[in-house]
CSV table of C-alpha atoms in Angstrom, one decimal:
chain,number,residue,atom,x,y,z
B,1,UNK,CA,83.4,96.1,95.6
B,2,UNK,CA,86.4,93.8,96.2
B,3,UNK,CA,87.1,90.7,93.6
B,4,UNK,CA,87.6,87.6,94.6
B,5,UNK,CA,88.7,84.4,93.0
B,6,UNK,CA,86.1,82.0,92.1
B,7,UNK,CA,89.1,79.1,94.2
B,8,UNK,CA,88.8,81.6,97.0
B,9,UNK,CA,85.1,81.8,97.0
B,10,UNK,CA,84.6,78.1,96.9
B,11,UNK,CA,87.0,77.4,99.1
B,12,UNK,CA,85.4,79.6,101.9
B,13,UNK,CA,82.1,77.9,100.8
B,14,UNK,CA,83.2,74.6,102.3
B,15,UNK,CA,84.7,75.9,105.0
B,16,UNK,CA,81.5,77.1,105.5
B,17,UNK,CA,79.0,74.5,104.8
B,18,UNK,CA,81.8,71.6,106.5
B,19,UNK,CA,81.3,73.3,109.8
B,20,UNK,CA,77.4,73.7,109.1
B,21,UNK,CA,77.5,69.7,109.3
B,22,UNK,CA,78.0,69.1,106.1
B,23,UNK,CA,80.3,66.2,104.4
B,24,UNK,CA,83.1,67.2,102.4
B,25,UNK,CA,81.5,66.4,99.0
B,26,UNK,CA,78.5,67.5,100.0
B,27,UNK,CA,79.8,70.9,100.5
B,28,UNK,CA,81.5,71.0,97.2
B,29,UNK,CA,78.8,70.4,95.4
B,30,UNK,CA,76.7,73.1,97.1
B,31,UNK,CA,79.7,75.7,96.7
B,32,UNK,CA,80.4,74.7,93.6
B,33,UNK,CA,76.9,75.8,92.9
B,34,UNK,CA,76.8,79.4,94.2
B,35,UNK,CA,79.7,80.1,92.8
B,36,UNK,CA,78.5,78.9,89.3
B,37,UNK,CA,75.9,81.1,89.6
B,38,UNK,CA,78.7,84.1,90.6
B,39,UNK,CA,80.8,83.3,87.9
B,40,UNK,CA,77.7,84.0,85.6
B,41,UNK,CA,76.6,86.8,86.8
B,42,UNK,CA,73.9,86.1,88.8
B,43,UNK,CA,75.0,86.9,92.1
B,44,UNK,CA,71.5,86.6,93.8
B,45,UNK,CA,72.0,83.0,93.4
B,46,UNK,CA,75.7,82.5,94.4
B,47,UNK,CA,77.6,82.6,97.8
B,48,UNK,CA,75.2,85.5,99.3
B,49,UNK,CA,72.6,82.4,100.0
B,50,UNK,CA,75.1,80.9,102.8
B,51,UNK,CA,74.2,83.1,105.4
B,52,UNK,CA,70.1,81.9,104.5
B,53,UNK,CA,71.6,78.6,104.4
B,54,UNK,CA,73.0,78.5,107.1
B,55,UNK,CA,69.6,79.5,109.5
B,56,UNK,CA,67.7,76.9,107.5
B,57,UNK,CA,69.9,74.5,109.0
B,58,UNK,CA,69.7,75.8,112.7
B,59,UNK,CA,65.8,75.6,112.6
B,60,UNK,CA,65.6,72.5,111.1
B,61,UNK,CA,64.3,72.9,107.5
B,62,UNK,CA,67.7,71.8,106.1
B,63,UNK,CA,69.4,68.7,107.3
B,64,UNK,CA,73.1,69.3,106.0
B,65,UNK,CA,73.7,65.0,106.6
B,66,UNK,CA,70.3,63.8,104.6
B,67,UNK,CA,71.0,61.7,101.3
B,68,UNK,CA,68.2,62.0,99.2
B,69,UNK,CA,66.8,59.0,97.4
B,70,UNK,CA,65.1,57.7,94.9
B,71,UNK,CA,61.3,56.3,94.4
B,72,UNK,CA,60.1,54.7,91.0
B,73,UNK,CA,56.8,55.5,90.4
B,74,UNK,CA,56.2,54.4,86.5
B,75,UNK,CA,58.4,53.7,83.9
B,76,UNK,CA,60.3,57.0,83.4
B,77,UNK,CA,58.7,58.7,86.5
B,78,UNK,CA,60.7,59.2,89.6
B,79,UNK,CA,59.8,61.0,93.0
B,80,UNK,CA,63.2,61.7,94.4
B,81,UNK,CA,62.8,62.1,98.3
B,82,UNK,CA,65.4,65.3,98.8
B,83,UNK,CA,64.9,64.6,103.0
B,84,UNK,CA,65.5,67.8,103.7
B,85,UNK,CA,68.9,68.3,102.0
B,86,UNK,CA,70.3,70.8,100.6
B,87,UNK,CA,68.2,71.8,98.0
B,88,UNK,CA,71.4,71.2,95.4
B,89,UNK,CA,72.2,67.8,96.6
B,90,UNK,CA,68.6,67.0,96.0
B,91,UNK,CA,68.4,68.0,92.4
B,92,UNK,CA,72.0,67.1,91.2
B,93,UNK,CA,70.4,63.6,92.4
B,94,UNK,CA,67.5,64.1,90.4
B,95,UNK,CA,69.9,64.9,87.1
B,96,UNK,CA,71.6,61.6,87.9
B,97,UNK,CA,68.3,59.7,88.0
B,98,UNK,CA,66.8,61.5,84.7
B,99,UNK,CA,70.2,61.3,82.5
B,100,UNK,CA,69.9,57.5,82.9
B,101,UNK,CA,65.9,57.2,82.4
B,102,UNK,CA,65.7,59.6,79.2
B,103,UNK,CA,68.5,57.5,78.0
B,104,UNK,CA,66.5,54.2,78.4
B,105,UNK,CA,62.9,55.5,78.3
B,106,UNK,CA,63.0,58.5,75.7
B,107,UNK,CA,62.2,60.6,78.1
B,108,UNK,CA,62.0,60.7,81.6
B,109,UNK,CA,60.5,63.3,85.0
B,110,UNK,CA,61.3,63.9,88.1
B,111,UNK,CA,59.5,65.1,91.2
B,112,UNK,CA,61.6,66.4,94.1
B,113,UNK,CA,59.8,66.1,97.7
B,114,UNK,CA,60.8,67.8,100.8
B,115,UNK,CA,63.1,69.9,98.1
B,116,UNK,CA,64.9,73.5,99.7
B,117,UNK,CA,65.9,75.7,97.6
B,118,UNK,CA,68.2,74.2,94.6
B,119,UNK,CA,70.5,77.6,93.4
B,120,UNK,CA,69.9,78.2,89.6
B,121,UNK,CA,67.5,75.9,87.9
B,122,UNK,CA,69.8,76.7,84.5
B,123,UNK,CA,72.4,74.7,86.6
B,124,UNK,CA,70.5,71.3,86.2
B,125,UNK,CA,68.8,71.8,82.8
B,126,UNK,CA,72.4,73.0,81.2
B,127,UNK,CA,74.1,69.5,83.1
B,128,UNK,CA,71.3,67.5,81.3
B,129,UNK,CA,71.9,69.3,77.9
B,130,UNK,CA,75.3,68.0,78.0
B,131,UNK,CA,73.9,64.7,77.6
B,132,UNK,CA,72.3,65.3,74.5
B,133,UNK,CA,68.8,65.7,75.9
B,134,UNK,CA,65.9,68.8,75.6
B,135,UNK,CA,66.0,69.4,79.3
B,136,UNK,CA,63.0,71.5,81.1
B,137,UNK,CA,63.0,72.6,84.5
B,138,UNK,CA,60.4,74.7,87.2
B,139,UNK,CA,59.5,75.0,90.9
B,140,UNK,CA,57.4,76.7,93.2
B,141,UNK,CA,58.3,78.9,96.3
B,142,UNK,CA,57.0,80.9,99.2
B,143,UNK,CA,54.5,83.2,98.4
B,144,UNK,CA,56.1,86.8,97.5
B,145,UNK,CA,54.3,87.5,94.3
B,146,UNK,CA,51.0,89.4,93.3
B,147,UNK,CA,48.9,87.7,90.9
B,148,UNK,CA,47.4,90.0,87.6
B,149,UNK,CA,45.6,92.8,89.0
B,150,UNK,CA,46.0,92.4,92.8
B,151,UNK,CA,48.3,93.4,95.5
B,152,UNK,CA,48.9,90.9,98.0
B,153,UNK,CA,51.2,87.8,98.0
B,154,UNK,CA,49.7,84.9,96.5
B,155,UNK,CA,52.4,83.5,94.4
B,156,UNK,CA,56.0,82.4,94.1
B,157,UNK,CA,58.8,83.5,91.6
B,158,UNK,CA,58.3,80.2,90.2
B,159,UNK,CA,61.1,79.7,87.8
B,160,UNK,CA,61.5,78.3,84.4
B,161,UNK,CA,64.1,77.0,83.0
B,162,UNK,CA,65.2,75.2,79.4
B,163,UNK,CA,68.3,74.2,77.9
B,164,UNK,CA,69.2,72.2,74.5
B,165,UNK,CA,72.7,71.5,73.5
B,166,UNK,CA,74.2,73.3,70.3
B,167,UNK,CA,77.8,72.3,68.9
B,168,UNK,CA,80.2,74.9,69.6
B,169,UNK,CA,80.0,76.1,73.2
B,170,UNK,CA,77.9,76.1,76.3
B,171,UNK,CA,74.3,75.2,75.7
B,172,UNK,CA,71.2,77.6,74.5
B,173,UNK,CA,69.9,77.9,78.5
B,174,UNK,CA,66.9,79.9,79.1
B,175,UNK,CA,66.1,80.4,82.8
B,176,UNK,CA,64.4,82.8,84.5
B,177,UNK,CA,61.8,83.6,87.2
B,178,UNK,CA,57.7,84.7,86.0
B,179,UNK,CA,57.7,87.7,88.3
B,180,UNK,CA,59.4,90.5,87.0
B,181,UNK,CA,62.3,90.5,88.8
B,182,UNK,CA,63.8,87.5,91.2
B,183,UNK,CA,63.8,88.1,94.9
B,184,UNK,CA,68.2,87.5,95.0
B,185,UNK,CA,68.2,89.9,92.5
B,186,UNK,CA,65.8,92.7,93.9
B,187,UNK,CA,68.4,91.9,97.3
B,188,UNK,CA,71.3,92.6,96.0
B,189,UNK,CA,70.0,96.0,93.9
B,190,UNK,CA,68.5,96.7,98.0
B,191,UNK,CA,72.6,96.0,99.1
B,192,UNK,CA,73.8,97.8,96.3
B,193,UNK,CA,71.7,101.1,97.1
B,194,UNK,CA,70.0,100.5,93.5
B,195,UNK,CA,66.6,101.5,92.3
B,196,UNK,CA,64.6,99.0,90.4
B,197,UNK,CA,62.8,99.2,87.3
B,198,UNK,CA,59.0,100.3,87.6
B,199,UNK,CA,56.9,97.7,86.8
B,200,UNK,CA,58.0,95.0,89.0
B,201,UNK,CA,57.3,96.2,92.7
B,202,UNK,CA,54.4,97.7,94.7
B,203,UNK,CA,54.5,98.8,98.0
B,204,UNK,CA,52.3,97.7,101.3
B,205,UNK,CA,49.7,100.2,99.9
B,206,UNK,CA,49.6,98.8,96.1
B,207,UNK,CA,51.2,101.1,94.8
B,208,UNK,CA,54.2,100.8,92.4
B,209,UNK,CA,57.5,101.4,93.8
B,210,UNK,CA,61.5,101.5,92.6
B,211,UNK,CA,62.7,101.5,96.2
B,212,UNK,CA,63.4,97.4,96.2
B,213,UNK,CA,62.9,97.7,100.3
B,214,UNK,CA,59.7,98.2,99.7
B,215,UNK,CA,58.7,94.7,98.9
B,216,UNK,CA,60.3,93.8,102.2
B,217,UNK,CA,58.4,96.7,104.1
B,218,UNK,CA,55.6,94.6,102.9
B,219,UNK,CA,55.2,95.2,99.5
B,220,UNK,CA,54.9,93.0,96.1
B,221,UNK,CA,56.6,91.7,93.2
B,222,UNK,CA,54.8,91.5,90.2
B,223,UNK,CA,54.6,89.0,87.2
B,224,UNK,CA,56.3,89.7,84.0
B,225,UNK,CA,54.3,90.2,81.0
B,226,UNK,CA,51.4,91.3,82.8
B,227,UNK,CA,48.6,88.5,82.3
B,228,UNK,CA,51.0,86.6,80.2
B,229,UNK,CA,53.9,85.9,83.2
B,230,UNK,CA,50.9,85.5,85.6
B,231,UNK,CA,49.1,82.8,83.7
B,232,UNK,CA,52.4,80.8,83.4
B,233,UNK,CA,53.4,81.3,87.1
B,234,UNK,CA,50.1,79.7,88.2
B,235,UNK,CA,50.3,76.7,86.1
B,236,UNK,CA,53.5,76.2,87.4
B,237,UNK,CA,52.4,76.5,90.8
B,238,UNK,CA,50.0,74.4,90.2
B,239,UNK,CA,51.9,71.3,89.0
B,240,UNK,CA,55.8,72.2,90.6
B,241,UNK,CA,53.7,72.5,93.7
B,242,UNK,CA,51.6,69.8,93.9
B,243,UNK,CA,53.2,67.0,91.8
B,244,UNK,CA,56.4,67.4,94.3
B,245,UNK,CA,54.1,67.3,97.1
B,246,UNK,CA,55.4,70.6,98.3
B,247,UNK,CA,52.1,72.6,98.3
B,248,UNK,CA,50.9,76.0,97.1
B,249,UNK,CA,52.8,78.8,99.0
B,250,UNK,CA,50.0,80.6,99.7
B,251,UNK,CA,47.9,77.9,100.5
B,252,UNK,CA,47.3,77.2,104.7
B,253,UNK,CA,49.1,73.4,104.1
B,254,UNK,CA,51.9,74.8,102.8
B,255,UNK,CA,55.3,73.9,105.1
B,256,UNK,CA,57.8,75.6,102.8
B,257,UNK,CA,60.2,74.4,100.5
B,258,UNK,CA,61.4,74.4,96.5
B,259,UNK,CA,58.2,72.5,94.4
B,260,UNK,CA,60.6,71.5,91.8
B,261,UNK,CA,60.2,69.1,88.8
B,262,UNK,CA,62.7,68.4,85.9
B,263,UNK,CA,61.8,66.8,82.6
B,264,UNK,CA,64.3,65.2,79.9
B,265,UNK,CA,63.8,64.5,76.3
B,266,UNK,CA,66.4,62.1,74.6
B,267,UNK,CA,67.0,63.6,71.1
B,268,UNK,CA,68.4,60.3,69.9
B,269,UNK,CA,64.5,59.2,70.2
B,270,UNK,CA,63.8,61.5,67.4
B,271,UNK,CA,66.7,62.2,65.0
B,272,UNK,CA,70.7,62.1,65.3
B,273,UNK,CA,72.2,64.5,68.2
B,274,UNK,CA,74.8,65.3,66.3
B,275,UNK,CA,72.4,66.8,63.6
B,276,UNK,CA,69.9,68.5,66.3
B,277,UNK,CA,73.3,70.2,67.4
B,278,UNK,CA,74.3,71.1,64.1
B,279,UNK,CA,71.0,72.5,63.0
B,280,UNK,CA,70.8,74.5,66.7
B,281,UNK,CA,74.3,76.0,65.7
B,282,UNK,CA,73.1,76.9,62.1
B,283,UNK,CA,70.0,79.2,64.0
B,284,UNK,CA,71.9,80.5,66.4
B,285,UNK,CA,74.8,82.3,64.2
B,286,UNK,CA,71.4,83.2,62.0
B,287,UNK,CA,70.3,84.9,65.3
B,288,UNK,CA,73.8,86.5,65.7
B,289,UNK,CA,73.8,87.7,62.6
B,290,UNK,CA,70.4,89.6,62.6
B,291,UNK,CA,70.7,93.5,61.0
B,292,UNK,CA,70.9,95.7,64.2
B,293,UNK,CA,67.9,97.5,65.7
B,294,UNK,CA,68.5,101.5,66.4
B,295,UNK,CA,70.2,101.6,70.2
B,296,UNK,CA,71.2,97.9,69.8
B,297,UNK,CA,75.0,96.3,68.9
B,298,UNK,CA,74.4,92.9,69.0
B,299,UNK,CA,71.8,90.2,68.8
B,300,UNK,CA,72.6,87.2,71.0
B,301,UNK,CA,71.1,83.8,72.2
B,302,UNK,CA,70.5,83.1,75.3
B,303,UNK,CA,73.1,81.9,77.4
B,304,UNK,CA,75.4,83.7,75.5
B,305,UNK,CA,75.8,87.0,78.1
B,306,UNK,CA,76.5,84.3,81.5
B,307,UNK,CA,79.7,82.9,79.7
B,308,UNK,CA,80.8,86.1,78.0
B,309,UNK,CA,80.6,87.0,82.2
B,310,UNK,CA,82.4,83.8,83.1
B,311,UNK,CA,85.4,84.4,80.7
B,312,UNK,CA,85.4,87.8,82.6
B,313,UNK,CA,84.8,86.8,85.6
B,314,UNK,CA,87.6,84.0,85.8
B,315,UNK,CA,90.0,86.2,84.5
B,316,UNK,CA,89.3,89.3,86.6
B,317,UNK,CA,87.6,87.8,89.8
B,318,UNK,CA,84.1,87.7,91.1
B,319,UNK,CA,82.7,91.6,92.0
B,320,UNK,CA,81.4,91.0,95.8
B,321,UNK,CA,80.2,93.8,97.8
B,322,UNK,CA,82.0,94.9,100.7
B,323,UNK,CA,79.1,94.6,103.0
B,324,UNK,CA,78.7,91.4,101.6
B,325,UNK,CA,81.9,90.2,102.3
B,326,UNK,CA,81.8,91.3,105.6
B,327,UNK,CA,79.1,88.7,105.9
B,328,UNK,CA,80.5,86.0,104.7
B,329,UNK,CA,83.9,86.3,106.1
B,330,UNK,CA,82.0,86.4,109.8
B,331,UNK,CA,79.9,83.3,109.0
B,332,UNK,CA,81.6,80.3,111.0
B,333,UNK,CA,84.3,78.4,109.5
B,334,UNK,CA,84.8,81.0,106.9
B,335,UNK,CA,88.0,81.5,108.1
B,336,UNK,CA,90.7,79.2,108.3
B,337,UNK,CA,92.9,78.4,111.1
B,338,UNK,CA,95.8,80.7,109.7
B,339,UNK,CA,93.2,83.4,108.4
B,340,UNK,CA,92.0,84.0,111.8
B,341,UNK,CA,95.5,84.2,113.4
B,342,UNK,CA,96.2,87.3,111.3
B,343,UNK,CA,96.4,90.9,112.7
């Protein structure tokens, strides 16, 4: 492991994405992103998605120059038209559109079309949050998960994600993905020379597996929660899926792409933010203050963990493996001019 700063890491994230075709705000927004999603730990979302990036937009499924836009559909309902951008300039255009909406309408939704892959669905929900709305986000994916009792691909990771704001601090985010474990993450245990967990991989043959290169030999992943994370995944397949006009991943019409769909709830409709914050605040210290289970030294709320990580992780650097690195450091325009002269 080598650690790098989270200016260093951006900055080769533009350099990156610029000479990808990129604009330069375009590519800060998308670094900014992944390395958000470093700085809080999850590093199967952060800068290890440029090289993936980066073939998306040599065969054509991102188009690093689109501007997405936006289509009314009802009052409070928007289909924002992603054109094949990158997948975070899509949805950060989508939080723009809702933060206005929910502020008007009470509450507002979006659909994104022709969506790639947005980074951390926490990112948008927590950017809505700060506006004093309930935020709720989910999408659909390529087919890479096994439904309840089978062992072939049929569904996505399909994430979920929900954030509401509190009054001290960052706000309460839940977000995660309804198989057991997300494809980054089961990548970077496969870079790391990790084991998983059992319970959230079979191999080609259906049988359960801790060797993460088994799913890509042809394997599985499997729901959380058994029947529980399997009946959520499909409902979300369903609607991210087919209300973004995306398509279900294992279906034959299916094109690729992120089904994603983001929903706001303006808490002024219903009582005073500054109460809803103050009674969130109340639970949550109630939560940290729960008498301990045996093995356990804290209780906390989620969200909690990814800035205890940031503090550390802006103070100490970002933890990026040296394969890794390797990688990115070869992508082109990863260097600078100067960099490159270097013996």
């Amino acid at each position: 492991m080598r650690r790098v700063s989270a200016v260093e890491l951006r900055s080769l994230a533009v350099r990156v994405l610029v000479a990808a075709g990129a604009s330069e705000a375009d590519a800060e927004i998308v670094a900014g992103s992944l390395v958000e999603s470093n700085l809080l730990g999850h590093d199967s979302h952060g800068v290890r998605r440029l090289g993936p990036y980066l073939e998306d937009v040599r065969g054509g499924r991102i188009d690093p120059r689109a501007e997405p836009r936006t289509e009314a559909t009802r009052p409070g309902a928007v289909v924002v038209h992603g054109r094949r951008a990158f997948g975070q300039i899509a949805a950060s255009h989508a939080v723009r559109e809702l933060t206005g909406l929910a502020g008007t309408r009470g509450s507002a939704v979006a659909a994104i079309r022709d969506c790639n892959h947005v980074g951390r669905l926490g990112e948008y929900v927590s950017a809505l949050a700060e506006h004093d709305l309930v935020a709720v986000a989910f999408g659909n994916a390529d087919a890479t998960v096994a439904p309840f009792g089978g062992r072939e691909r049929r569904l996505g990771t399909n994430p979920l994600a929900w954030a509401v704001p509190r009054e001290q601090g960052a706000p309460v985010v839940m977000d995660w993905a309804t198989s057991g474990v997300a494809e980054g993450k089961l990548a970077v245990a496969r870079d790391r020379g990790e084991p998983v967990a059992e319970g959230l991989v079979l191999d080609a043959a259906g049988r359960s597996s801790t060797d993460p290169g088994a799913f890509y030999a042809g394997g599985v992943l499997l729901p959380f929660g058994g029947h529980k994370g399997y009946g959520l995944s499909v409902l979300i397949e369903i609607v991210g899926g087919l209300l973004s006009g995306t398509g279900i991943g294992s279906m034959p019409e299916y094109r690729g792409g992120f089904g994603t769909v983001l929903m706001a709830f303006d808490i002024a409709a219903f009582l005073p933010p500054a109460r809803f914050r103050e009674q969130t605040e109340q639970f949550c210290r109630r939560l940290n203050e729960t008498p301990l289970a045996e093995g356990h030294e804290e209780v906390l709320v989620p969200g909690e963990l990814e800035e205890r990580v940031r503090r550390e992780r802006e103070r100490d650097g970002i933890p990026i493996p040296e394969t890794t690195w390797q990688e990115l450091t070869a992508l082109p325009g990863a260097l600078s001019n100067s960099e490159e002269e270097r013996p």
